Coordinates of C-alpha atoms in Angstrom, one line a residue:
Chain A
M1 CA -50.9 -7.1 -19.4
S2 CA -51.4 -10.4 -21.1
R3 CA -49.3 -10.3 -25.0
Q4 CA -52.9 -10.7 -26.7
S5 CA -54.3 -7.2 -25.3
V6 CA -51.3 -5.7 -27.1
R7 CA -52.0 -7.5 -30.4
T8 CA -56.1 -7.1 -29.7
R9 CA -55.2 -2.9 -29.4
T10 CA -52.7 -3.0 -31.8
A11 CA -56.1 -4.4 -34.6
V12 CA -58.6 -2.7 -33.4
Q13 CA -56.7 0.4 -33.7
A14 CA -55.9 -0.3 -37.6
V15 CA -59.9 -1.4 -37.8
Q16 CA -61.5 2.4 -36.2
D17 CA -58.4 3.7 -38.3
T18 CA -58.5 2.3 -41.8
S19 CA -62.3 1.5 -42.1
I20 CA -63.7 5.3 -42.1
R21 CA -61.7 4.7 -45.1
L22 CA -63.4 1.6 -47.0
E23 CA -65.6 4.0 -49.2
R24 CA -63.4 5.5 -51.2
R25 CA -61.7 4.0 -53.1
G26 CA -60.0 5.0 -56.3
A27 CA -56.8 5.2 -56.6
D28 CA -54.9 5.3 -54.2
V29 CA -52.6 7.8 -54.9
A30 CA -51.0 8.6 -51.2
G31 CA -49.7 4.8 -50.5
E32 CA -48.4 4.9 -54.6
M33 CA -46.0 8.2 -53.3
F34 CA -45.6 6.2 -49.6
R35 CA -44.0 3.3 -51.4
A36 CA -42.2 5.6 -54.1
V37 CA -41.2 7.4 -50.8
L38 CA -39.7 3.6 -49.3
L39 CA -38.1 3.0 -52.0
L40 CA -36.3 5.6 -52.6
C41 CA -35.1 5.3 -49.1
I42 CA -33.4 1.7 -50.2
V43 CA -32.1 2.8 -53.3
V44 CA -30.3 5.8 -51.9
G45 CA -28.1 3.4 -49.9
I46 CA -26.9 1.5 -52.7
V47 CA -26.5 4.5 -54.8
M48 CA -23.9 5.5 -52.4
L49 CA -22.6 1.9 -52.5
G50 CA -22.6 1.7 -56.6
T51 CA -21.4 5.4 -56.2
L52 CA -18.4 4.1 -54.1
L53 CA -17.6 0.9 -56.3
A54 CA -18.2 2.9 -59.2
Y55 CA -15.1 6.0 -58.2
V56 CA -12.8 3.2 -56.2
T57 CA -12.4 1.0 -59.6
W58 CA -11.7 3.9 -62.1
R59 CA -9.4 5.7 -59.3
G60 CA -7.4 3.1 -58.7
W61 CA -7.2 0.8 -61.4
P62 CA -4.1 2.6 -63.4
R63 CA -2.1 1.1 -60.6
L64 CA -4.1 -2.5 -59.9
D65 CA -1.0 -4.3 -61.2
L66 CA 1.4 -6.9 -59.8
N67 CA 3.9 -4.2 -59.3
L68 CA 1.3 -3.5 -55.7
F69 CA 1.3 -6.9 -54.6
T70 CA 4.5 -7.8 -54.7
Q71 CA 6.9 -4.3 -54.1
M72 CA 7.6 -2.3 -50.6
P73 CA 5.6 0.6 -49.9
S74 CA 7.8 3.7 -51.3
S75 CA 7.9 7.0 -50.9
I76 CA 10.3 7.3 -53.8
N77 CA 9.1 4.9 -56.2
L78 CA 5.0 5.3 -56.6
D79 CA 4.6 3.9 -59.9
T80 CA 6.1 0.8 -59.1
A81 CA 5.2 0.8 -54.8
G82 CA 2.8 -1.8 -53.6
F83 CA 2.3 -2.7 -49.6
L84 CA 3.1 -7.1 -49.5
P85 CA 4.5 -6.0 -46.4
A86 CA 0.8 -4.8 -45.2
I87 CA -0.2 -8.5 -46.8
V88 CA 1.6 -10.0 -44.9
G89 CA 1.3 -9.0 -41.9
T90 CA -3.2 -8.8 -43.0
V91 CA -1.8 -12.8 -43.2
W92 CA -0.1 -13.0 -39.8
I93 CA -3.3 -11.1 -37.6
M94 CA -6.3 -13.3 -39.5
V95 CA -3.7 -16.2 -38.6
G96 CA -3.9 -15.1 -35.1
V97 CA -7.5 -14.1 -34.3
L98 CA -9.0 -17.6 -36.8
V99 CA -6.8 -19.5 -34.1
T100 CA -8.0 -18.0 -30.9
V101 CA -11.4 -16.5 -31.7
V102 CA -13.6 -19.9 -32.9
P103 CA -12.4 -22.6 -30.0
L104 CA -12.8 -19.5 -27.8
G105 CA -16.0 -18.5 -29.3
V106 CA -17.3 -21.3 -29.9
S107 CA -17.2 -22.7 -26.3
A108 CA -19.0 -20.3 -24.9
A109 CA -21.9 -20.7 -28.1
L110 CA -21.8 -24.1 -26.6
Y111 CA -22.1 -23.6 -23.0
L112 CA -24.6 -20.7 -23.2
E113 CA -27.2 -22.6 -26.2
E114 CA -26.4 -27.0 -24.3
Y115 CA -25.5 -26.0 -20.5
A116 CA -26.2 -22.5 -19.4
N117 CA -29.7 -22.2 -17.5
N118 CA -31.6 -19.0 -17.6
D119 CA -32.6 -19.1 -14.6
R120 CA -29.2 -18.4 -13.2
W121 CA -28.3 -14.7 -12.5
W122 CA -24.8 -15.0 -13.8
N123 CA -25.6 -17.1 -17.4
R124 CA -28.4 -13.8 -18.3
A125 CA -25.4 -11.0 -17.3
I126 CA -22.8 -12.9 -19.4
E127 CA -26.1 -12.4 -22.1
V128 CA -26.7 -8.9 -21.8
V129 CA -23.2 -8.4 -21.7
I130 CA -21.9 -9.4 -24.7
Q131 CA -24.3 -8.3 -26.5
N132 CA -23.1 -4.9 -24.8
L133 CA -19.8 -5.7 -26.6
A134 CA -20.9 -6.1 -30.0
A135 CA -21.5 -2.9 -29.6
V136 CA -18.3 -1.4 -28.0
P137 CA -16.5 1.3 -30.3
S138 CA -14.1 -0.7 -32.0
I139 CA -11.1 2.0 -30.7
V140 CA -12.0 0.6 -27.4
F141 CA -10.9 -2.6 -28.0
G142 CA -7.5 -0.8 -29.5
I143 CA -6.9 1.1 -26.1
L144 CA -7.8 -2.3 -23.6
G145 CA -4.9 -4.4 -26.6
L146 CA -2.5 -0.9 -26.0
A147 CA -3.4 -1.4 -22.4
F148 CA -3.2 -4.9 -21.3
V149 CA -1.5 -6.7 -25.0
V150 CA 1.1 -4.1 -26.4
R151 CA 2.1 -3.4 -21.8
S152 CA 2.0 -5.5 -19.4
P153 CA 0.2 -8.4 -18.6
L154 CA 0.9 -10.1 -21.5
A155 CA 3.2 -7.2 -22.7
L156 CA 3.6 -9.0 -26.2
G157 CA 5.5 -5.8 -27.7
P158 CA 3.4 -4.0 -30.5
V159 CA 4.0 -7.6 -32.8
A160 CA 1.6 -9.2 -35.0
F161 CA -0.6 -11.2 -32.4
A162 CA -1.2 -8.4 -29.5
G163 CA -3.3 -7.5 -32.8
S164 CA -4.8 -10.5 -33.4
L165 CA -5.9 -10.9 -29.9
T166 CA -7.1 -7.3 -30.1
L167 CA -9.1 -7.6 -33.3
T168 CA -10.3 -11.3 -31.8
M169 CA -12.2 -9.4 -28.3
L170 CA -13.1 -7.3 -31.0
V171 CA -15.2 -9.9 -32.6
L172 CA -15.9 -12.6 -30.3
P173 CA -19.5 -11.0 -30.3
T174 CA -19.7 -11.8 -33.9
V175 CA -19.1 -14.8 -33.7
I176 CA -20.9 -15.9 -30.2
I177 CA -23.6 -15.1 -31.2
A178 CA -23.9 -16.9 -35.1
S179 CA -23.1 -19.8 -34.1
R180 CA -25.2 -19.6 -31.5
E181 CA -28.2 -19.2 -33.5
A182 CA -26.6 -22.0 -35.6
I183 CA -26.9 -24.3 -32.5
R184 CA -30.5 -23.3 -31.9
A185 CA -31.5 -24.1 -35.7
V186 CA -29.7 -28.1 -34.0
P187 CA -33.5 -29.9 -34.0
S188 CA -34.1 -30.8 -30.2
T189 CA -34.5 -34.6 -31.4
L190 CA -31.5 -35.3 -32.3
R191 CA -30.1 -34.8 -29.8
Q192 CA -33.5 -36.9 -27.5
A193 CA -31.9 -39.1 -30.3
S194 CA -29.0 -39.8 -28.5
I195 CA -29.5 -39.3 -25.0
G196 CA -32.1 -41.6 -25.8
L197 CA -29.7 -43.8 -26.8
G198 CA -27.0 -43.8 -24.2
A199 CA -24.3 -41.5 -25.0
T200 CA -23.2 -38.5 -22.0
K201 CA -24.8 -34.6 -23.1
W202 CA -20.6 -33.8 -24.1
Q203 CA -21.2 -37.1 -26.6
T204 CA -23.9 -35.4 -27.8
V205 CA -23.2 -32.7 -28.5
W206 CA -20.2 -33.3 -29.9
H207 CA -21.1 -35.9 -32.4
Q208 CA -24.1 -34.9 -32.8
V209 CA -25.2 -31.0 -32.2
L210 CA -21.5 -29.3 -33.3
P211 CA -21.4 -31.1 -36.5
T212 CA -24.8 -30.1 -37.9
S213 CA -24.2 -26.2 -37.8
V214 CA -21.0 -26.6 -38.9
P215 CA -22.1 -24.6 -41.4
G216 CA -23.9 -22.0 -39.3
I217 CA -20.9 -21.1 -37.3
L218 CA -18.5 -21.1 -40.6
T219 CA -20.6 -18.1 -41.7
G220 CA -20.7 -16.8 -38.2
T221 CA -16.8 -16.7 -38.8
I222 CA -16.3 -15.7 -42.3
L223 CA -18.6 -13.0 -41.8
A224 CA -16.1 -12.4 -38.5
M225 CA -12.8 -12.8 -39.8
S226 CA -13.8 -10.1 -42.2
R227 CA -14.8 -7.7 -39.9
A228 CA -11.5 -8.0 -38.2
I229 CA -10.0 -7.3 -42.1
G230 CA -10.8 -4.4 -42.5
E231 CA -11.0 -2.9 -39.4
T232 CA -8.5 -0.9 -39.3
A233 CA -8.9 2.2 -35.4
P234 CA -7.6 -0.7 -33.1
L235 CA -4.7 -1.7 -35.2
L236 CA -3.4 2.1 -34.9
L237 CA -3.7 1.9 -31.5
V238 CA -1.5 -1.3 -31.3
G239 CA 1.6 -0.9 -32.8
A240 CA 0.5 -1.4 -36.7
T241 CA 3.0 0.8 -38.2
T242 CA 2.3 2.6 -41.2
F243 CA 5.0 2.7 -43.0
V244 CA 6.7 -1.1 -42.8
Q245 CA 9.6 -1.5 -45.9
F246 CA 10.6 -5.2 -44.3
L247 CA 8.4 -8.6 -44.2
P248 CA 7.5 -9.6 -40.9
N249 CA 9.3 -12.6 -39.2
G250 CA 6.3 -14.1 -37.8
P251 CA 3.4 -13.0 -35.6
F252 CA 6.1 -12.9 -32.4
D253 CA 8.3 -10.4 -34.7
G254 CA 9.2 -7.4 -35.0
A255 CA 7.2 -4.3 -36.3
Y256 CA 3.3 -5.4 -38.5
T257 CA 1.6 -3.5 -40.5
A258 CA -1.7 -4.2 -42.1
I259 CA -3.8 -3.8 -45.3
P260 CA -6.3 -0.8 -43.8
V261 CA -3.3 0.5 -41.8
Q262 CA -1.9 1.4 -44.7
I263 CA -4.8 2.9 -47.1
F264 CA -5.2 4.8 -44.5
Q265 CA -2.0 6.3 -44.4
W266 CA -1.4 6.5 -47.7
V267 CA -5.3 8.7 -48.2
V268 CA -3.4 11.3 -45.3
R269 CA -1.1 12.2 -48.0
P270 CA -1.7 14.6 -50.0
Q271 CA -0.3 14.0 -53.0
E272 CA -2.3 12.5 -55.9
E273 CA 0.1 9.8 -57.0
F274 CA -0.7 8.2 -52.8
R275 CA -4.1 8.9 -53.7
V276 CA -4.1 6.2 -56.9
L277 CA -2.7 3.6 -54.1
A278 CA -5.3 4.6 -52.2
A279 CA -7.8 4.1 -54.2
A280 CA -6.5 0.1 -55.1
G281 CA -5.6 -0.8 -52.2
C282 CA -9.4 -0.3 -51.0
L283 CA -10.0 -2.1 -54.3
V284 CA -7.4 -4.8 -53.4
L285 CA -10.2 -4.5 -49.7
V286 CA -12.7 -4.6 -50.8
V287 CA -12.7 -6.5 -53.1
L288 CA -11.6 -9.3 -50.7
L289 CA -14.9 -8.9 -48.9
L290 CA -17.0 -9.6 -50.9
L291 CA -15.2 -12.9 -51.4
M292 CA -15.1 -14.1 -47.8
N293 CA -19.2 -12.2 -48.2
S294 CA -20.6 -14.4 -51.1
V295 CA -19.1 -17.9 -49.7
A296 CA -20.3 -16.4 -46.5
I297 CA -23.6 -16.0 -47.8
W298 CA -23.8 -19.1 -50.4
L299 CA -23.0 -20.5 -47.2
R300 CA -26.5 -19.8 -46.0
A301 CA -28.6 -19.8 -48.8
R302 CA -27.7 -24.4 -48.5
F303 CA -27.2 -24.6 -46.0
S304 CA -30.4 -23.1 -44.5
P305 CA -33.6 -25.2 -43.7
E306 CA -35.5 -23.9 -45.9
S307 CA -33.7 -25.1 -49.3
Chain B
M1 CA -38.6 -26.5 -16.5
A2 CA -37.1 -24.6 -12.9
S3 CA -37.7 -27.0 -11.1
S4 CA -37.2 -30.3 -13.3
T5 CA -34.6 -31.0 -10.9
A6 CA -35.2 -29.1 -8.0
D7 CA -37.4 -31.3 -5.9
R8 CA -36.5 -34.7 -6.9
P9 CA -34.4 -36.7 -4.6
A10 CA -30.5 -36.9 -4.7
G11 CA -29.3 -39.3 -6.7
L12 CA -32.8 -39.5 -9.5
S13 CA -32.3 -36.7 -11.9
L14 CA -32.6 -37.4 -14.9
E15 CA -30.5 -35.2 -16.9
P16 CA -27.6 -37.0 -18.0
Q17 CA -25.0 -36.9 -17.3
S18 CA -21.7 -38.4 -16.6
R19 CA -19.4 -39.2 -13.8
R20 CA -16.4 -38.5 -15.7
I21 CA -14.0 -35.9 -15.2
G22 CA -13.1 -35.5 -18.2
E23 CA -17.1 -34.3 -18.9
K24 CA -16.6 -32.3 -15.6
A25 CA -13.2 -30.2 -17.2
I26 CA -15.5 -29.4 -20.5
V27 CA -18.3 -27.9 -19.0
T28 CA -15.3 -26.2 -17.1
W29 CA -13.8 -25.1 -20.0
L30 CA -16.1 -24.0 -21.8
F31 CA -17.5 -21.9 -19.3
V32 CA -14.5 -19.6 -18.4
A33 CA -15.2 -19.1 -22.5
A34 CA -18.4 -18.0 -21.7
L35 CA -17.0 -15.8 -19.6
A36 CA -14.6 -14.2 -21.1
A37 CA -17.0 -12.4 -22.7
V38 CA -17.4 -10.6 -19.3
L39 CA -13.7 -10.3 -18.6
I40 CA -12.8 -8.7 -21.0
T41 CA -15.4 -5.8 -19.8
V42 CA -13.9 -5.5 -16.7
G43 CA -10.5 -5.5 -18.6
I44 CA -11.9 -2.7 -20.4
I45 CA -13.5 -0.8 -17.6
V46 CA -9.5 -1.3 -14.8
A47 CA -7.9 -0.5 -19.1
L48 CA -10.1 3.4 -19.2
L49 CA -10.1 3.6 -15.4
E50 CA -6.9 3.2 -14.0
P51 CA -5.1 6.2 -16.2
A52 CA -8.0 8.3 -16.5
A53 CA -8.2 8.6 -12.7
E54 CA -4.2 9.5 -13.0
F55 CA -5.8 11.9 -16.0
F56 CA -7.4 13.5 -12.9
R57 CA -5.2 13.9 -10.5
F58 CA -4.0 16.3 -13.1
V59 CA -6.6 17.9 -14.6
S60 CA -10.4 19.0 -12.3
V61 CA -13.1 17.1 -13.2
T62 CA -15.0 20.4 -13.8
E63 CA -12.5 21.7 -16.5
F64 CA -12.7 18.8 -17.7
F65 CA -16.9 19.7 -18.5
S66 CA -15.8 23.0 -19.8
T67 CA -16.2 24.1 -22.8
A68 CA -12.4 26.0 -22.3
R69 CA -10.0 25.3 -25.6
W70 CA -9.1 21.5 -26.0
T71 CA -5.3 22.0 -26.4
P72 CA -4.0 19.2 -25.2
T73 CA -0.6 19.0 -26.5
Q74 CA 0.6 22.4 -26.7
A75 CA 3.1 24.5 -24.4
D76 CA -0.2 25.4 -21.6
P77 CA -2.7 22.6 -22.3
E78 CA -6.6 23.3 -22.2
F79 CA -9.3 19.9 -21.5
G80 CA -12.4 20.8 -22.4
V81 CA -13.8 17.7 -23.1
L82 CA -17.3 19.6 -24.7
R83 CA -15.6 20.8 -27.5
L84 CA -14.7 17.0 -28.7
L85 CA -18.8 15.4 -27.7
A86 CA -19.8 18.9 -29.5
G87 CA -17.4 18.0 -32.5
T88 CA -19.2 14.3 -32.1
G89 CA -22.7 14.9 -31.2
A90 CA -22.0 17.4 -34.8
A91 CA -21.0 14.5 -36.3
V92 CA -24.0 11.7 -35.6
L93 CA -27.1 14.1 -35.9
Y94 CA -26.6 14.8 -39.4
S95 CA -25.3 11.2 -39.9
C96 CA -29.6 10.3 -37.9
I97 CA -30.5 13.1 -40.4
I98 CA -30.1 10.7 -42.9
A99 CA -29.5 7.1 -41.4
L100 CA -32.7 6.9 -39.8
P101 CA -35.1 7.7 -42.1
A102 CA -33.5 5.6 -44.9
G103 CA -32.9 2.6 -42.5
L104 CA -36.3 2.7 -41.7
G105 CA -38.0 3.2 -45.2
A106 CA -35.4 0.7 -46.2
A107 CA -37.0 -1.7 -43.2
I108 CA -40.4 -1.1 -44.1
Y109 CA -39.9 -1.3 -47.5
M110 CA -38.1 -4.3 -47.8
N111 CA -40.7 -6.5 -45.3
E112 CA -43.5 -5.2 -46.3
Y113 CA -43.4 -4.1 -50.2
A114 CA -40.3 -6.0 -51.9
S115 CA -41.1 -9.2 -53.8
H116 CA -39.6 -12.3 -52.2
R117 CA -37.5 -11.8 -55.1
A118 CA -36.3 -8.3 -54.7
R119 CA -35.8 -8.9 -50.7
Q120 CA -33.2 -11.9 -52.4
V121 CA -31.7 -9.3 -54.3
L122 CA -31.9 -6.4 -51.8
K123 CA -31.2 -7.6 -48.0
P124 CA -27.3 -8.7 -50.0
L125 CA -26.5 -5.7 -50.9
L126 CA -27.5 -3.6 -47.5
E127 CA -25.1 -6.2 -45.9
V128 CA -22.8 -5.7 -49.0
L129 CA -22.8 -2.4 -47.3
E130 CA -22.0 -3.0 -44.4
G131 CA -19.6 -5.1 -44.1
I132 CA -17.7 -1.8 -46.5
P133 CA -14.6 -1.1 -44.6
T134 CA -14.4 2.2 -42.9
V135 CA -11.2 3.0 -44.0
V136 CA -13.0 2.8 -47.8
Y137 CA -15.7 4.7 -46.4
G138 CA -13.4 7.1 -45.1
F139 CA -11.1 7.3 -48.4
F140 CA -14.7 7.5 -50.2
A141 CA -16.0 10.7 -47.7
V142 CA -12.2 12.7 -48.3
A143 CA -12.0 12.3 -51.9
F144 CA -14.8 11.8 -53.6
V145 CA -18.4 13.3 -51.4
A146 CA -15.7 16.0 -49.6
P147 CA -14.6 18.0 -52.6
L148 CA -17.9 17.3 -54.2
L149 CA -19.5 18.9 -51.5
K150 CA -17.0 21.8 -51.3
D151 CA -17.0 22.5 -55.4
N152 CA -21.1 23.3 -54.7
W153 CA -21.7 24.5 -51.9
W154 CA -25.0 26.5 -51.3
T155 CA -23.3 29.5 -51.5
W156 CA -26.3 31.7 -51.6
M157 CA -27.0 31.0 -48.7
P158 CA -28.0 33.8 -46.8
G159 CA -24.8 34.0 -43.6
R160 CA -22.7 31.4 -42.2
L161 CA -24.6 28.4 -44.1
G162 CA -23.7 30.4 -47.8
E163 CA -19.5 30.5 -46.7
E164 CA -17.0 27.5 -48.8
P165 CA -16.4 24.7 -46.7
G166 CA -12.8 23.9 -45.6
T167 CA -11.8 20.7 -47.0
Q168 CA -12.5 18.5 -43.7
F169 CA -16.3 19.4 -42.2
I170 CA -18.0 18.0 -40.2
L171 CA -21.4 17.5 -43.3
A172 CA -18.9 15.0 -45.3
A173 CA -18.4 13.4 -42.6
G174 CA -22.2 13.0 -41.3
L175 CA -23.2 11.9 -44.3
V176 CA -20.7 9.6 -45.5
L177 CA -21.6 8.1 -42.0
G178 CA -25.3 8.6 -42.1
I179 CA -24.7 6.1 -45.4
M180 CA -22.3 3.5 -43.0
I181 CA -25.0 2.9 -40.6
I182 CA -28.6 2.6 -42.7
P183 CA -27.8 -1.2 -43.2
T184 CA -27.8 -1.1 -39.4
V185 CA -31.4 0.6 -38.6
A186 CA -32.5 -1.2 -41.7
S187 CA -31.9 -4.8 -41.1
V188 CA -32.3 -4.6 -36.8
S189 CA -35.5 -2.5 -38.3
Q190 CA -36.9 -5.5 -40.1
D191 CA -35.5 -7.7 -37.5
A192 CA -38.9 -6.3 -35.5
M193 CA -40.7 -5.9 -38.4
A194 CA -40.9 -9.5 -38.9
A195 CA -41.9 -11.0 -35.7
I196 CA -45.2 -9.0 -35.7
P197 CA -47.5 -12.2 -36.3
R198 CA -49.5 -12.3 -39.8
G199 CA -52.1 -12.5 -38.3
L200 CA -52.0 -8.6 -37.7
R201 CA -51.5 -7.6 -41.1
E202 CA -54.4 -10.8 -42.5
A203 CA -56.7 -8.4 -39.8
A204 CA -56.1 -5.4 -41.3
Y205 CA -55.7 -6.3 -44.8
G206 CA -59.4 -8.4 -44.3
L207 CA -61.6 -5.4 -43.3
G208 CA -59.9 -3.7 -46.1
S209 CA -56.7 -2.1 -45.3
T210 CA -53.8 -0.7 -48.6
R211 CA -50.9 -1.3 -47.8
M212 CA -49.7 1.5 -46.5
Q213 CA -51.6 1.6 -43.5
V214 CA -50.7 -1.2 -42.4
A215 CA -46.8 -0.9 -42.6
T216 CA -47.7 3.2 -40.8
R217 CA -51.1 2.1 -38.4
V218 CA -50.1 -1.7 -37.8
V219 CA -46.0 -2.7 -38.6
V220 CA -44.6 0.7 -37.5
P221 CA -46.5 1.1 -34.3
G222 CA -46.5 -2.8 -33.7
A223 CA -42.6 -3.0 -34.2
L224 CA -41.9 0.3 -32.7
S225 CA -39.8 -0.4 -29.9
G226 CA -37.3 -2.5 -31.5
I227 CA -37.2 0.3 -34.1
V228 CA -36.3 2.6 -31.7
A229 CA -33.7 0.0 -30.6
S230 CA -32.2 -0.1 -34.4
F231 CA -32.6 3.6 -34.0
V232 CA -29.8 3.2 -30.8
L233 CA -27.4 1.2 -32.0
G234 CA -27.5 3.3 -35.3
L235 CA -26.5 5.9 -32.5
S236 CA -24.2 4.2 -31.2
R237 CA -22.2 3.1 -33.9
A238 CA -22.2 6.6 -35.2
I239 CA -20.6 7.6 -31.9
G240 CA -18.0 5.1 -32.3
E241 CA -16.7 5.1 -35.6
T242 CA -13.1 6.3 -35.8
I243 CA -12.0 6.9 -39.1
V244 CA -14.5 8.8 -40.9
V245 CA -14.4 11.1 -38.8
L246 CA -10.9 11.6 -38.2
L247 CA -10.5 11.5 -42.1
A248 CA -12.9 13.7 -43.4
A249 CA -14.3 15.9 -40.5
G250 CA -11.3 17.2 -39.4
A251 CA -9.2 17.7 -36.2
M252 CA -9.7 21.2 -35.3
A253 CA -11.5 21.6 -31.9
N254 CA -14.7 24.2 -33.0
L255 CA -18.2 24.6 -30.5
S256 CA -20.4 23.8 -33.9
I257 CA -23.2 22.6 -35.6
W258 CA -22.4 24.4 -38.2
P259 CA -22.6 21.7 -41.4
N260 CA -19.9 23.4 -43.2
D261 CA -17.3 23.7 -40.2
G262 CA -14.9 21.1 -39.4
A263 CA -14.9 19.2 -36.2
F264 CA -13.0 17.2 -33.4
T265 CA -14.2 14.2 -32.5
M266 CA -13.6 12.2 -28.8
T267 CA -12.9 9.0 -31.5
A268 CA -11.0 11.1 -33.8
F269 CA -8.9 12.5 -31.2
I270 CA -8.3 9.2 -29.3
G271 CA -7.4 8.2 -33.4
R272 CA -5.4 10.8 -33.9
T273 CA -3.0 10.8 -30.5
S274 CA -2.3 7.8 -30.7
T275 CA -0.7 7.2 -33.7
G276 CA 1.3 10.1 -33.4
E277 CA 5.1 10.0 -31.2
I278 CA 3.3 10.0 -27.3
A279 CA 5.5 9.4 -24.6
Y280 CA 3.8 7.3 -22.1
G281 CA 2.9 8.8 -18.9
T282 CA 3.0 12.4 -20.2
I283 CA -0.2 14.2 -19.8
T284 CA -1.7 14.3 -23.4
Y285 CA -0.6 10.0 -22.7
Y286 CA -3.3 9.5 -20.3
S287 CA -5.8 13.0 -21.8
I288 CA -6.5 9.1 -24.7
F289 CA -7.7 7.2 -22.1
A290 CA -10.0 9.7 -19.8
V291 CA -11.9 10.5 -23.1
G292 CA -11.9 6.9 -23.9
A293 CA -13.1 6.6 -20.7
L294 CA -16.0 9.0 -21.4
L295 CA -16.6 7.5 -25.0
F296 CA -17.2 3.9 -23.0
V297 CA -19.7 4.9 -20.6
I298 CA -21.4 6.7 -23.5
T299 CA -21.7 4.5 -25.9
L300 CA -22.5 1.4 -22.6
I301 CA -25.1 3.4 -21.3
V302 CA -26.9 3.4 -24.8
N303 CA -26.2 0.1 -25.9
L304 CA -27.5 -0.7 -22.3
I305 CA -31.1 1.1 -23.7
S306 CA -30.8 -0.8 -26.9
I307 CA -30.4 -4.1 -25.4
A308 CA -33.4 -3.8 -22.8
L309 CA -35.5 -2.0 -25.8
V310 CA -35.1 -5.0 -27.6
R311 CA -36.1 -7.0 -25.0
K312 CA -39.0 -5.7 -24.4
F313 CA -39.7 -5.7 -27.8
R314 CA -39.6 -10.1 -27.8
E315 CA -41.0 -10.3 -24.9
V316 CA -44.1 -8.8 -26.6
Y317 CA -44.3 -11.1 -29.6
E318 CA -42.8 -13.8 -29.1

């Protein structure tokens, strides 16, 4: 069936459905009601978002003090307990994610956009695998990290870098997909001019394509990092301990925890004080993510082709 | 494009290339990086299958896929995984009741009704909704939504439905899960609607259609495979979500779809068991992988359906 026939069929169907009503115009009551229902659909989500933010702020406000950022977690001194080890742990984890996922993701995107011949079945297979990987449940990555990174063959043990590698695998598809879009948006005239001047394929990619697509790649990377920062489930499996009373020595040594894992541990405890701490932690996490997302959105708007 | 290099004599290729070994090495590295996704997928399969096979040496497949009780940690453990599947199904059911219509409605509004300025406000807001971490949603579900529903439960309803729920129940988890996946459904649906050619809409408007008619008779049917793909993708996210159901749905492996009952989902079981102290090599340890394998297979099937639908849609309009 040709592409034209689908469009034509849809259009003809629309004409047949609508032409009967052309005689009686007047006030379009059904149309207005439909519009109201649609508006309601979008408002549901936004009202819930507002409620969530208001609730977390209201509950967490009393404990949003300096102690939260500078103190160790405690189950005795709840009024001054903080989550400093979780902040340090999250920093270590995210540095590990950043240095592994960016080279890997951008390289994969360059291969798929600049070098891969789409007539080859293996290149199409790689694309399907990446798409599927993007929708694999995060806890499955936790199982993978537990089996391969914490235990043999990598056998890193429950250290921060094991968490990093697990999250890297989790957000790799996000970085690849975003980078591919950025690379695809580079005008082909740029490549042709470069190659016409005698540059090799890689010189063209390295000196022309990559610098031009940096804003898009950066946006995708920030969004991927903001997803990784909020992930809890996979870290529970790869050894992020819920109660760490000391600072981790580095990415390869000692027990670690992360901000969402610490919040999770506070949520499961029934006492009121822990709920307040959890709310304060949620607030910190949400503000951090809002900042990261704003930077990404700003970058996208600043460098989008329309502006 | 396919035969550009094939039928030329050797050595006369017009493709830019270099004989430098460095350049070849770089291309090889890029290919290896692209292959990483395949390696990760193979890694997942191996990591799940090996311990899962170990699990099935202790527990027969028929026992696993029965509705017997799910009590892996007790002295005389039982492994009826259908209980966990039912828990996942119940939570996903309530989330879909909310997320599918709301996501579709939001997509239609964004694509067909909202002005350019309104869209510039709404789209980032939906992205924020998508970016909220699951642990924050989990906290919201257990600290705000669940008590609110419990205190205002429709106790006037007859029979089973009128009973006041406990502190953890399916509806609280399903509701928050639903809110969580609205942005996924909305953004994928909207992408599909945005790809409908302008001419199609303009033709319908030119013939006197109202906005509602254009939306429901041209745009939605035209984008149908993309919309279904967005539903399937939302479903996949709801099935795989862990923290919200772990916190809000409880740990009772009930065989129930009543909104006021507790439920234990596959993901919640994995999350809960792995945070506890479990000895390496015990049957409980292996059961995590068996349930994980089942979860992976289910989401794999669902994802492949969604990918195929998006493909089909792109073939029609691009």
